[in-house]
Coordinates of C-alpha atoms in Angstrom, one line a residue:
X12 CA -28.6 37.9 -3.9
X13 CA -27.5 35.0 -1.7
X14 CA -28.0 36.1 1.7
X15 CA -31.1 34.3 2.7
X16 CA -29.0 31.1 2.5
X17 CA -29.9 28.7 5.5
X18 CA -27.4 26.8 7.5
X19 CA -25.8 23.1 5.9
X20 CA -28.3 20.9 7.8
X21 CA -31.0 22.9 8.1
X22 CA -31.8 23.0 4.3
X23 CA -31.5 19.6 3.8
X24 CA -32.3 17.9 6.9
X25 CA -34.1 20.3 9.3
X26 CA -32.9 21.6 12.6
X27 CA -33.8 18.8 14.5
X28 CA -32.5 16.1 12.2
X29 CA -28.8 15.3 14.3
X30 CA -30.2 15.6 17.4
X31 CA -33.4 13.0 16.9
X32 CA -33.9 11.4 13.2
X33 CA -29.9 11.1 12.7
X34 CA -29.6 9.4 16.4
X35 CA -32.6 6.9 16.1
X36 CA -31.0 5.4 12.7
X37 CA -28.1 4.8 13.7
X38 CA -29.2 3.5 16.9
X39 CA -31.4 1.1 15.0
X40 CA -28.9 0.7 12.1
X41 CA -26.2 -0.5 15.0
X42 CA -28.7 -2.5 16.9
X43 CA -29.7 -4.6 14.0
X44 CA -26.1 -5.4 13.3
X45 CA -25.2 -6.7 16.8
X46 CA -23.5 -3.8 18.0
X47 CA -23.1 -2.7 21.9
X48 CA -23.1 0.5 23.6
X49 CA -19.8 1.1 24.7
X50 CA -20.6 0.2 28.3
X51 CA -20.8 -3.4 27.5
X52 CA -18.3 -5.5 28.6
X53 CA -17.2 -7.0 25.5
X54 CA -14.5 -4.4 25.3
X55 CA -13.8 -5.2 21.6
X56 CA -16.7 -5.5 19.9
X57 CA -18.1 -3.0 17.5
X58 CA -19.5 -0.2 19.1
X59 CA -23.4 1.5 18.6
X60 CA -22.3 4.7 20.1
X61 CA -19.0 4.6 17.4
X62 CA -20.7 3.9 15.0
X63 CA -23.0 6.9 15.1
X64 CA -20.4 9.0 15.7
X65 CA -18.9 8.0 12.3
X66 CA -22.2 8.2 10.7
X67 CA -22.4 11.7 11.6
X68 CA -19.1 12.3 10.2
X69 CA -20.0 10.7 6.9
X70 CA -23.2 12.8 6.6
X71 CA -21.5 15.9 7.4
X72 CA -18.7 15.5 4.6
X73 CA -21.8 14.4 1.9
X74 CA -24.1 17.3 2.8
X75 CA -20.9 19.6 2.7
X76 CA -20.2 18.5 -0.9
X77 CA -23.6 18.6 -1.9
X78 CA -23.7 22.4 -0.2
X79 CA -20.8 23.7 -2.2
X80 CA -22.1 22.3 -5.7
X81 CA -25.5 23.8 -4.6
X82 CA -23.8 27.3 -4.1
X83 CA -21.6 27.1 -6.8
X84 CA -24.5 26.9 -9.0
X85 CA -26.3 29.5 -8.1
X86 CA -23.3 32.1 -8.3
X87 CA -22.5 30.4 -12.1
X88 CA -26.3 31.2 -13.0
X89 CA -26.7 34.2 -11.0
X90 CA -23.7 35.5 -13.4
X91 CA -21.2 35.6 -10.5
X92 CA -19.3 39.1 -10.0
X93 CA -21.0 40.0 -13.8
X94 CA -17.3 39.9 -14.7
X95 CA -14.5 37.6 -16.1
X96 CA -11.7 39.0 -13.3
X97 CA -12.0 39.8 -10.3
X98 CA -9.1 40.7 -7.4
X99 CA -8.6 39.4 -4.3
X100 CA -10.3 42.6 -2.8
X101 CA -14.0 41.8 -4.3
X102 CA -15.9 40.6 -1.7
X103 CA -18.8 38.5 -3.2
X104 CA -22.4 39.7 -3.1
X105 CA -23.9 38.0 -0.6
X106 CA -20.7 38.2 2.0
X107 CA -17.5 35.5 1.9
X108 CA -19.2 33.3 4.5
X109 CA -21.9 32.2 1.6
X110 CA -19.7 32.2 -1.3
X111 CA -18.4 29.2 -3.5
X112 CA -15.2 29.7 -1.8
X113 CA -16.4 29.8 1.8
X114 CA -18.3 26.1 0.9
X115 CA -15.3 24.5 -0.8
X116 CA -13.1 25.2 2.6
X117 CA -15.7 23.6 4.7
X118 CA -15.4 20.4 2.2
X119 CA -11.8 20.6 2.1
X120 CA -11.5 20.9 6.0
X121 CA -13.4 18.0 6.3
X122 CA -16.9 19.3 6.7
X123 CA -19.3 20.8 9.2
X124 CA -20.8 23.6 9.7
X125 CA -17.3 25.8 10.2
X126 CA -13.8 25.7 8.9
X127 CA -11.1 25.7 11.5
X128 CA -9.5 29.3 12.1
X129 CA -7.1 30.1 9.3
X130 CA -4.1 29.8 11.4
X131 CA -5.1 26.0 11.9
X132 CA -5.8 25.2 8.3
X133 CA -3.0 23.3 6.6
X134 CA -2.7 26.1 3.8
X135 CA -1.6 28.7 6.5
X136 CA 2.4 29.5 6.5
X137 CA 4.6 27.5 8.8
X138 CA 7.1 29.9 9.5
X139 CA 7.0 33.6 8.7
X140 CA 5.2 34.4 5.6
X141 CA 2.7 36.8 5.5
X142 CA 0.0 36.9 8.1
X143 CA -3.5 35.8 7.1
X144 CA -5.1 38.3 9.3
X145 CA -4.3 40.6 6.2
X146 CA -5.1 38.5 3.9
X147 CA -7.4 39.9 1.0
X148 CA -10.8 39.4 1.9
X149 CA -11.7 37.4 -1.4
X150 CA -8.4 35.2 -0.2
X151 CA -9.5 32.5 2.3
X152 CA -6.7 30.0 3.8
X153 CA -7.2 26.6 2.5
X154 CA -7.6 23.3 4.0
X155 CA -5.1 21.4 2.3
X156 CA -1.9 22.1 1.5
X157 CA 0.4 21.4 -1.9
X158 CA 3.2 19.2 -1.0
X159 CA 5.9 21.1 -3.0
X160 CA 4.8 24.6 -0.8
X161 CA 7.7 26.4 1.0
X162 CA 7.1 27.1 4.1
X163 CA 6.8 30.6 4.3
X164 CA 3.9 30.6 1.5
X165 CA 0.3 30.0 1.9
X166 CA -2.3 28.2 -0.2
X167 CA -5.5 30.1 -0.7
X168 CA -9.2 29.8 -2.4
X169 CA -10.4 32.9 -4.3
X170 CA -13.9 33.0 -5.9
X171 CA -13.4 33.9 -9.9
X172 CA -15.3 36.3 -11.1
X173 CA -18.5 33.6 -13.0
X174 CA -18.9 32.2 -10.1
X175 CA -16.6 29.4 -9.4
X176 CA -13.6 28.8 -7.2
X177 CA -9.6 29.6 -7.8
X178 CA -7.0 27.2 -5.7
X179 CA -3.9 29.8 -5.7
X180 CA -1.4 30.7 -3.0
X181 CA 0.0 33.8 -1.5
X182 CA 4.1 34.6 -1.4
X183 CA 5.3 35.8 1.9
X184 CA 5.2 39.2 0.3
X185 CA 1.4 39.0 0.1
X186 CA 1.2 38.7 -3.6
X187 CA -1.8 36.1 -5.5
X188 CA 0.0 33.1 -7.7
X189 CA -2.2 31.1 -10.1
X190 CA 0.7 28.9 -11.4
X191 CA 3.2 26.5 -9.9
X192 CA 5.4 27.2 -13.1
X193 CA 5.0 27.1 -17.2
X194 CA 4.1 31.0 -17.1
X195 CA 6.2 34.2 -16.6
X196 CA 4.9 35.0 -13.5
X197 CA 4.3 31.8 -11.9
X198 CA 6.1 30.7 -8.9
X199 CA 8.8 28.5 -9.7
X200 CA 10.2 31.2 -12.6
X201 CA 9.5 34.0 -9.9
X202 CA 12.3 32.0 -7.9
X203 CA 14.3 31.3 -10.6
X204 CA 13.9 27.5 -9.0
X205 CA 12.2 24.1 -9.2
X206 CA 10.3 22.9 -6.4
X207 CA 10.5 19.8 -4.5
X208 CA 8.7 17.9 -2.2
X209 CA 12.0 18.9 0.7
X210 CA 10.5 22.5 0.1
X211 CA 7.5 21.4 1.7
X212 CA 8.4 18.4 3.8
X213 CA 7.7 20.2 7.1
X214 CA 4.1 20.8 5.8
X215 CA 3.6 16.9 4.7
X216 CA 5.2 16.3 8.4
X217 CA 2.5 18.6 9.9
X218 CA 0.0 16.6 8.0
X219 CA 0.9 13.0 9.3
X220 CA 0.9 14.4 12.4
X221 CA -2.7 15.8 12.0
X222 CA -3.6 11.8 11.4
X223 CA -1.4 10.5 13.3
X224 CA -1.6 11.9 17.1
X225 CA 1.7 12.8 19.2
X226 CA -0.1 10.2 22.1
X227 CA -1.6 8.1 19.0
X228 CA 1.5 5.1 19.6
X229 CA 1.3 5.1 23.4
X230 CA -1.8 4.5 23.8
X231 CA -2.1 2.6 20.8
X232 CA 0.3 -0.5 22.6
X233 CA -0.8 0.0 25.6
X234 CA -3.9 -0.6 24.6
X235 CA -3.3 -3.9 22.6
X236 CA -0.4 -5.2 23.9
X237 CA -0.8 -7.3 27.5
X238 CA 2.2 -6.4 30.2
X239 CA 4.2 -9.4 29.9
X240 CA 4.1 -8.4 25.5
X241 CA 4.6 -4.9 26.3
X242 CA 8.2 -6.2 28.3
X243 CA 9.5 -7.2 24.1
X244 CA 8.8 -3.7 23.2
X245 CA 11.7 -1.9 21.7
X246 CA 13.1 1.6 20.9
X247 CA 13.4 2.9 17.5
X248 CA 17.5 2.8 18.0
X249 CA 17.0 -1.6 18.2
X250 CA 15.3 -1.4 14.6
X251 CA 16.8 -0.7 11.0
X252 CA 14.5 0.5 9.1
X253 CA 14.7 -0.3 4.9
X254 CA 12.9 1.3 2.3
X255 CA 13.5 -0.3 -0.9
X256 CA 12.6 2.0 -3.8
X257 CA 13.7 2.6 -7.6
X258 CA 13.0 5.2 -9.9
X259 CA 10.7 7.5 -8.2
X260 CA 12.4 10.2 -6.3
X261 CA 12.1 12.3 -9.9
X262 CA 8.6 12.6 -10.2
X263 CA 6.0 14.0 -8.4
X264 CA 3.7 11.4 -7.3
X265 CA 7.3 9.5 -6.5
X266 CA 8.8 12.6 -4.6
X267 CA 5.1 13.2 -2.7
X268 CA 4.7 9.1 -1.6
X269 CA 8.6 9.2 -0.8
X270 CA 8.4 11.9 1.9
X271 CA 5.4 11.5 3.1
X272 CA 7.0 8.0 4.2
X273 CA 9.7 9.3 5.2
X274 CA 7.8 11.8 7.4
X275 CA 6.0 9.1 9.4
X276 CA 9.6 8.3 10.3
X277 CA 10.8 11.2 11.2
X278 CA 8.0 12.1 13.7
X279 CA 8.4 8.3 15.2
X280 CA 12.0 9.2 15.6
X281 CA 13.2 6.4 13.2
X282 CA 16.3 6.5 11.2
X283 CA 15.6 5.2 7.5
X284 CA 17.8 3.6 5.1
X285 CA 16.8 4.1 1.5
X286 CA 18.3 1.0 -1.1
X287 CA 17.7 2.7 -4.6
X288 CA 19.2 1.8 -7.8
X289 CA 22.7 3.6 -9.1
X290 CA 21.0 6.1 -11.8
X291 CA 18.7 7.3 -9.1
X292 CA 21.0 8.0 -6.2
X293 CA 21.8 11.5 -6.7
X294 CA 18.0 12.0 -6.7
X295 CA 17.0 10.7 -3.7
X296 CA 19.4 11.9 -1.9
X297 CA 18.7 15.5 -3.2
X298 CA 15.7 15.0 -1.1
X299 CA 17.6 14.7 1.9
X300 CA 17.4 11.0 2.0
X301 CA 19.8 8.3 3.7
X302 CA 20.3 6.4 -0.1
X303 CA 22.5 4.1 -0.9
X304 CA 22.3 1.8 -3.7
X305 CA 20.9 -1.6 -3.2
X306 CA 20.9 -2.3 -7.0
X307 CA 17.6 -4.6 -7.8
X308 CA 14.8 -5.5 -5.8
X309 CA 15.7 -8.7 -4.7
X310 CA 19.6 -8.2 -4.0
X311 CA 18.4 -4.9 -2.3
X312 CA 16.0 -6.6 0.2
X313 CA 19.0 -9.2 1.1
X314 CA 21.7 -6.2 1.9
X315 CA 18.9 -4.4 4.2
X316 CA 18.4 -7.9 5.6
X317 CA 22.5 -8.4 5.9
X318 CA 23.2 -5.4 7.5
X319 CA 20.7 -5.2 9.9
X320 CA 21.8 -8.7 10.8
X321 CA 25.8 -7.5 10.8
X322 CA 24.2 -4.7 13.0
X323 CA 22.1 -6.5 15.2
X324 CA 19.0 -5.0 14.7
X325 CA 15.4 -6.2 14.1
X326 CA 15.2 -5.4 10.1
X327 CA 11.5 -3.8 9.2
X328 CA 11.5 -3.4 5.5
X329 CA 8.7 -0.6 4.0
X330 CA 7.6 0.4 0.7
X331 CA 7.8 3.5 -0.6
X332 CA 4.2 4.3 -1.2
X333 CA 2.3 3.6 2.5
X334 CA 0.3 6.7 3.7
X335 CA -1.2 4.8 6.8
X336 CA -0.5 2.4 9.0
X337 CA -4.1 1.2 10.6
X338 CA -4.7 -1.4 13.4
X339 CA -8.6 -2.4 14.0
X340 CA -8.9 -3.2 17.5
X341 CA -11.4 -6.0 16.9
X342 CA -12.4 -9.4 18.0
X343 CA -13.2 -12.1 15.3
X344 CA -16.8 -11.6 14.3
X345 CA -19.7 -14.4 13.5
X346 CA -20.4 -13.9 9.9
X347 CA -21.4 -17.3 9.2
X348 CA -24.3 -17.4 7.0
X349 CA -23.6 -14.1 5.5
X350 CA -24.2 -13.7 1.7
X351 CA -23.1 -10.1 1.0
X352 CA -20.7 -7.8 3.3
X353 CA -23.5 -5.5 4.6
X354 CA -22.9 -7.0 8.0
X355 CA -19.3 -6.8 8.2
X356 CA -19.6 -3.2 7.0
X357 CA -21.8 -2.0 9.5
X358 CA -19.5 -3.8 12.3
X359 CA -16.3 -2.0 10.5
X360 CA -18.2 1.2 11.3
X361 CA -18.5 0.4 14.8
X362 CA -14.8 -0.8 15.4
X363 CA -11.8 1.5 16.9
X364 CA -9.2 1.6 14.6
X365 CA -6.0 3.4 15.9
X366 CA -3.6 4.9 13.4
X367 CA -0.1 4.8 14.1
X368 CA 3.0 5.5 13.0
X369 CA 5.4 3.1 11.4
X370 CA 7.7 2.1 14.2
X371 CA 4.6 1.4 16.8
X372 CA 3.2 -1.4 13.7
X373 CA 6.9 -2.9 14.1
X374 CA 7.4 -2.7 17.9
X375 CA 3.8 -4.4 18.0
X376 CA 4.5 -7.2 15.8
X377 CA 7.8 -7.7 16.8
X378 CA 6.6 -7.9 20.5
X379 CA 3.9 -10.6 19.8
X380 CA 6.5 -13.2 17.6
X381 CA 8.6 -13.0 20.8
X382 CA 5.5 -14.0 23.4
X383 CA 4.3 -16.6 21.0
X384 CA 5.7 -20.1 21.8
X385 CA 6.1 -21.0 18.0
X386 CA 8.6 -18.0 17.8
X387 CA 8.3 -17.0 14.5
X388 CA 10.8 -14.8 12.8
X389 CA 8.6 -13.4 9.4
X390 CA 5.7 -10.9 10.5
X391 CA 3.4 -9.3 8.6
X392 CA 0.4 -7.2 7.9
X393 CA -2.9 -8.3 6.6
X394 CA -2.4 -7.8 2.6
X395 CA -5.6 -5.1 1.7
X396 CA -6.9 -2.4 3.5
X397 CA -10.2 -4.1 3.1
X398 CA -11.1 -4.6 6.9
X399 CA -14.6 -6.5 6.0
X400 CA -12.4 -9.3 4.6
X401 CA -10.9 -9.8 7.6
X402 CA -13.2 -8.8 10.5
X403 CA -14.7 -12.5 10.3
X404 CA -11.5 -14.1 10.5
X405 CA -9.1 -15.3 13.1
X406 CA -6.7 -12.4 13.8
X407 CA -3.6 -13.7 13.9
X408 CA -2.6 -16.3 10.9
X409 CA 0.4 -19.2 10.7
X410 CA 0.8 -20.2 7.7
X411 CA -0.4 -17.0 5.5
X412 CA 0.7 -14.8 2.8
X413 CA 3.3 -11.8 4.2
X414 CA 3.1 -9.0 2.1
X415 CA 6.1 -7.2 0.8
X416 CA 5.2 -4.2 1.8
X417 CA 5.7 -4.0 5.3
X418 CA 7.3 -7.1 7.1
X419 CA 9.6 -7.5 10.0
X420 CA 12.5 -10.4 10.3
X421 CA 13.8 -10.6 13.8
X422 CA 16.3 -13.5 13.6
X423 CA 16.1 -15.1 10.6
X424 CA 18.6 -17.4 8.1
X425 CA 16.5 -16.6 5.3
X426 CA 16.8 -14.4 2.3
X427 CA 15.2 -13.9 -0.9
X428 CA 15.6 -15.8 -4.0
X429 CA 17.6 -13.8 -6.8
X430 CA 16.0 -15.2 -9.4
X431 CA 12.6 -14.4 -8.4
X432 CA 12.0 -10.3 -9.7
X433 CA 8.0 -10.6 -8.9
X434 CA 5.9 -11.8 -6.5
X435 CA 9.1 -12.7 -4.0
X436 CA 7.6 -12.0 -1.1
X437 CA 5.4 -15.2 -1.6
X438 CA 8.7 -17.6 -1.7
X439 CA 10.0 -15.7 1.4
X440 CA 6.8 -16.6 3.2
X441 CA 7.1 -19.9 2.7
X442 CA 11.3 -19.9 3.5
X443 CA 10.1 -18.8 6.5
X444 CA 7.3 -21.2 7.1
X445 CA 10.1 -24.4 6.0
X446 CA 12.7 -22.7 8.2
X447 CA 11.1 -21.9 11.2
X448 CA 7.4 -23.5 12.0
X449 CA 5.5 -20.9 11.1
X450 CA 5.2 -17.3 10.5
X451 CA 2.7 -14.4 12.4
X452 CA -0.1 -12.3 10.2
X453 CA -1.8 -9.9 11.8
X454 CA -5.2 -9.2 10.0
X455 CA -6.0 -6.5 12.4
X456 CA -3.2 -4.3 11.0
X457 CA -3.6 -3.0 7.6
X458 CA -1.6 -0.5 5.8
X459 CA -2.9 2.7 2.9
X460 CA -0.6 1.9 -0.1
X461 CA -0.8 2.2 -3.7
X462 CA 1.3 -0.4 -4.5
X463 CA 0.6 -1.5 -8.0
X464 CA -0.8 1.6 -8.9
X465 CA 2.6 3.6 -8.6
X466 CA 5.4 4.7 -11.5
X467 CA 9.1 2.8 -10.7
X468 CA 10.1 0.1 -8.7
X469 CA 8.5 -3.4 -9.0
X470 CA 5.8 -1.5 -11.4
X471 CA 8.2 -1.2 -14.3
X472 CA 9.7 -4.4 -13.7
X473 CA 5.6 -6.0 -14.9
X474 CA 5.3 -6.0 -18.4
X475 CA 1.8 -5.4 -20.1
X476 CA 1.6 -9.4 -21.7
X477 CA 1.7 -10.7 -18.3
X478 CA 4.5 -13.2 -19.3
X479 CA 7.5 -11.5 -16.2
X480 CA 4.4 -12.7 -13.8
X481 CA 4.1 -16.0 -15.4
X482 CA 7.5 -16.4 -15.1
X483 CA 7.6 -15.7 -11.8
X484 CA 4.7 -17.8 -10.8
X485 CA 6.3 -21.1 -12.8
X486 CA 9.2 -20.6 -10.4
X487 CA 7.0 -20.9 -7.3
X488 CA 5.7 -23.8 -8.5
X489 CA 8.4 -25.4 -9.3
X490 CA 10.1 -24.5 -6.1
X491 CA 6.8 -24.8 -4.2
X492 CA 5.1 -28.0 -5.5
X493 CA 1.3 -27.3 -4.2
X494 CA 1.5 -24.4 -2.5
X495 CA 0.2 -22.3 -4.9
X496 CA -2.8 -22.4 -7.5
X497 CA -3.9 -19.5 -10.0
X498 CA -6.4 -16.8 -8.6
X499 CA -9.1 -17.4 -10.7
X500 CA -10.5 -13.6 -10.6
X501 CA -7.4 -12.2 -10.6
X502 CA -5.2 -12.3 -13.5
X503 CA -1.7 -13.2 -13.6
X504 CA -1.9 -13.6 -9.5
X505 CA -2.0 -16.8 -7.3
X506 CA -3.5 -18.0 -4.1
X507 CA -1.0 -19.6 -1.6
X508 CA -2.0 -22.4 0.5
X509 CA 0.8 -23.9 2.6
X510 CA -1.0 -26.7 3.9
X511 CA -1.1 -28.3 -0.2
X512 CA 2.8 -28.3 0.4
X513 CA 4.2 -31.7 -1.1
X514 CA 6.7 -31.9 1.9
X515 CA 4.9 -30.3 4.9
X516 CA 4.2 -33.5 7.1
X517 CA 3.6 -30.8 10.3
X518 CA 0.1 -30.1 8.3
X519 CA -1.6 -32.4 6.3
X520 CA -5.1 -31.4 4.8
X521 CA -7.9 -33.1 6.1
X522 CA -11.2 -34.1 4.2
X523 CA -14.7 -34.1 5.3
X524 CA -14.3 -36.8 8.0
X525 CA -11.4 -35.6 9.6
X526 CA -8.5 -38.3 8.2
X527 CA -5.6 -36.8 6.4
X528 CA -5.6 -37.0 2.9
X529 CA -2.8 -36.4 0.7
X530 CA -2.0 -33.4 -1.0
X531 CA -2.5 -33.0 -4.8
X532 CA 1.0 -33.5 -7.0
X533 CA 1.3 -30.5 -9.1
X534 CA 1.3 -32.0 -12.9
X535 CA 3.7 -31.1 -15.7
X536 CA 0.8 -30.2 -17.9
X537 CA -2.3 -28.8 -15.4
X538 CA -4.5 -25.8 -16.0
X539 CA -2.2 -23.7 -14.3
X540 CA 1.4 -24.1 -16.3
X541 CA -1.2 -23.9 -19.3
X542 CA -1.8 -20.6 -18.5
X543 CA 1.6 -19.7 -17.9
X544 CA 2.8 -21.2 -21.5
X545 CA 0.0 -19.3 -23.4
X546 CA 2.6 -16.7 -24.8
X547 CA 5.4 -19.8 -25.4
X548 CA 4.8 -20.8 -29.1
X549 CA 5.2 -24.6 -29.7
X550 CA 6.7 -25.3 -32.5
X551 CA 9.8 -22.5 -30.9
X552 CA 13.2 -24.2 -31.0
X553 CA 14.8 -24.7 -27.2
X554 CA 18.7 -24.1 -27.2
X555 CA 21.2 -24.5 -24.4
X556 CA 22.9 -21.0 -23.6
X557 CA 26.4 -20.6 -22.7
X558 CA 24.9 -20.0 -18.8
X559 CA 25.8 -23.7 -17.2
X560 CA 24.2 -24.9 -14.4
X561 CA 25.5 -25.5 -10.8
X562 CA 23.4 -28.6 -10.4
X563 CA 24.5 -31.7 -12.3
X564 CA 20.8 -32.9 -13.2
X565 CA 19.6 -29.2 -13.8
X566 CA 22.3 -29.0 -16.5
X567 CA 21.6 -32.4 -18.1
X568 CA 18.0 -31.4 -18.7
X569 CA 18.7 -28.1 -20.0
X570 CA 21.2 -30.3 -22.8
X571 CA 18.4 -32.9 -23.1
X572 CA 16.0 -30.1 -24.0
X573 CA 19.0 -28.1 -26.5
X574 CA 17.0 -27.7 -30.5
X575 CA 13.8 -30.0 -29.3
X576 CA 10.7 -27.8 -30.0
X577 CA 8.8 -26.5 -26.5
X578 CA 6.3 -29.3 -27.7
X579 CA 9.3 -32.0 -28.2
X580 CA 10.5 -30.7 -24.8
X581 CA 7.1 -31.5 -22.4
X582 CA 7.1 -35.0 -23.4
X583 CA 10.6 -35.5 -21.8
X584 CA 11.6 -36.8 -18.6
X585 CA 14.7 -36.9 -16.7
X586 CA 16.2 -37.6 -13.4
X587 CA 16.1 -35.1 -10.4
X588 CA 18.6 -35.0 -7.5
X589 CA 17.1 -37.7 -5.5
X590 CA 17.1 -40.5 -8.4
X591 CA 13.4 -40.4 -9.4
X592 CA 12.5 -40.2 -12.8
X593 CA 10.0 -37.0 -13.6
X594 CA 8.5 -35.2 -16.5
X595 CA 10.3 -32.3 -17.8
X596 CA 6.9 -30.2 -17.3
X597 CA 6.1 -26.4 -17.8
X598 CA 7.0 -24.6 -14.8
X599 CA 10.9 -26.4 -15.6
X600 CA 11.3 -24.8 -18.9
X601 CA 10.6 -21.2 -18.1
X602 CA 12.3 -21.8 -15.1
X603 CA 15.5 -22.9 -17.0
X604 CA 15.2 -19.6 -19.3
X605 CA 14.4 -17.2 -16.5
X606 CA 18.2 -18.7 -14.9
X607 CA 19.8 -17.9 -18.3
X608 CA 20.5 -21.6 -19.2
X609 CA 18.2 -21.5 -21.7
X610 CA 16.3 -19.5 -24.9
X611 CA 14.0 -19.7 -27.7
X612 CA 14.1 -19.0 -31.3
X613 CA 11.3 -19.5 -33.7
X614 CA 10.9 -22.7 -36.2
X615 CA 11.8 -20.5 -39.1
X616 CA 15.2 -19.7 -38.1
X617 CA 16.0 -23.5 -37.1
X618 CA 18.3 -24.5 -39.8
X619 CA 20.4 -21.0 -39.2
X620 CA 20.5 -21.8 -35.5
X621 CA 21.7 -25.5 -36.0
X622 CA 24.4 -23.9 -38.0
X623 CA 25.3 -21.8 -36.2
X624 CA 25.6 -24.0 -32.7

């Protein structure tokens, strides 16, 4: 019934599309956005030929998905096999290559007209297992693999009776399993144990190797560093790779993310140390990781810095949910006058991208840092993975935010402020700029990372109301006057501008006439601090706690606020360490509360509070 179906390209676009029409479209599209051919002397400019290849890949994937949906709809409409249940040996009408499972296999292998050979697919057993040549005709080796699947098991696609597709697994004995767990005949129930990412680690490593090829790092460093810069490339043993993680080694998503990062390390020859919470230590060690108790976020980060300094190593701190490190080898593009990202997006499609290991990323950053005349001691990557946002900017920034997900510290005495529980990387960046004059942010290196969407870690420190975010923002504004302002587009986020720092005389802000202007002073009742204080009632009573400040002027201002309302506190003035009289600001109040020197009670309890004090 389905034997007359045409091939993917012929059915949708005709046999001459890729050879004529597609090439013409890609050429016109690339030329309209100022791209050049590969032979042009501008070796780091977007390439029209590369854009054409990527367009063909995108179209191939899209057409494969459309074709898979179409074939499955046809099968279901025709009644499939005509029965609810079919065995692994029942060949579908029209042959296996015209079945829904085969079309879905092409999609899961990345598109194209045919999938790779069964042995080369991700679903094939890695060691031993039932020979794929002997698998039943209605069972196809999948192009993807579950992260928990043992090496001697295979993952498969099977056509179902109604005309759909089912993902299952083939045991070393050749038996087909439909479920991982929670059924008497499921895999875990049959094996008598729970499967984790450690069981499927070799499969994860194979998946990572398919993305970061064996020669990727060498090619990247040789092409993107000058001969003098390559002289600063250090071997893996000179780095201390530290991952700060917490409460993520017991969930499926967390285990998968963790083992992907560890797979990147292992393939690059890196020995990593995982700094975790005490309660989860056994879970992390159970995954075969070199895990130690690091405590909370900022103390763990400081422990990693101190461990590296003690061993004379360069510290590299990595988040536990990074899946890719990419470097876009493209020079700054002229996007002046553009009102949308259309031109930038088109240029990105023609730009060369190196998918590299975390070791190569750290080696590159350190080599650039040590080759720089300004000798920055902190290096990092662009804070998002949107290349279009940075392709029109300078390739390196020296006074911009360094993301905490991946950074390199060379020989700096700076540590994290332990009073800050969120946005600690902003403070760490400012500390380095103040101490060393600059940082090194590579605006062409980017991460693929879950960050704020995963479970555990810093995400569990946040609260739904955003009060903890605002408390930490208040500390930043107090500590670095003028540098931070609230982000008008993203709730409870800030924008950093070091040139606005009140104490920074090396980078004066200039007006349109080119003359230096005075940096704005952060007022105590600014719009930013008012936004932070939204969750604090003005009639709440402020009380001193048993915790005393080590600095005299902070101790005095806390005593001054004792038993006053929040509103009354914000009308007070205090003398700072330099002898200047300053207003007691919202950020001062939140900072003192955060440090445990003050607390709040509602106005209804004011009398009882006084009597107890």
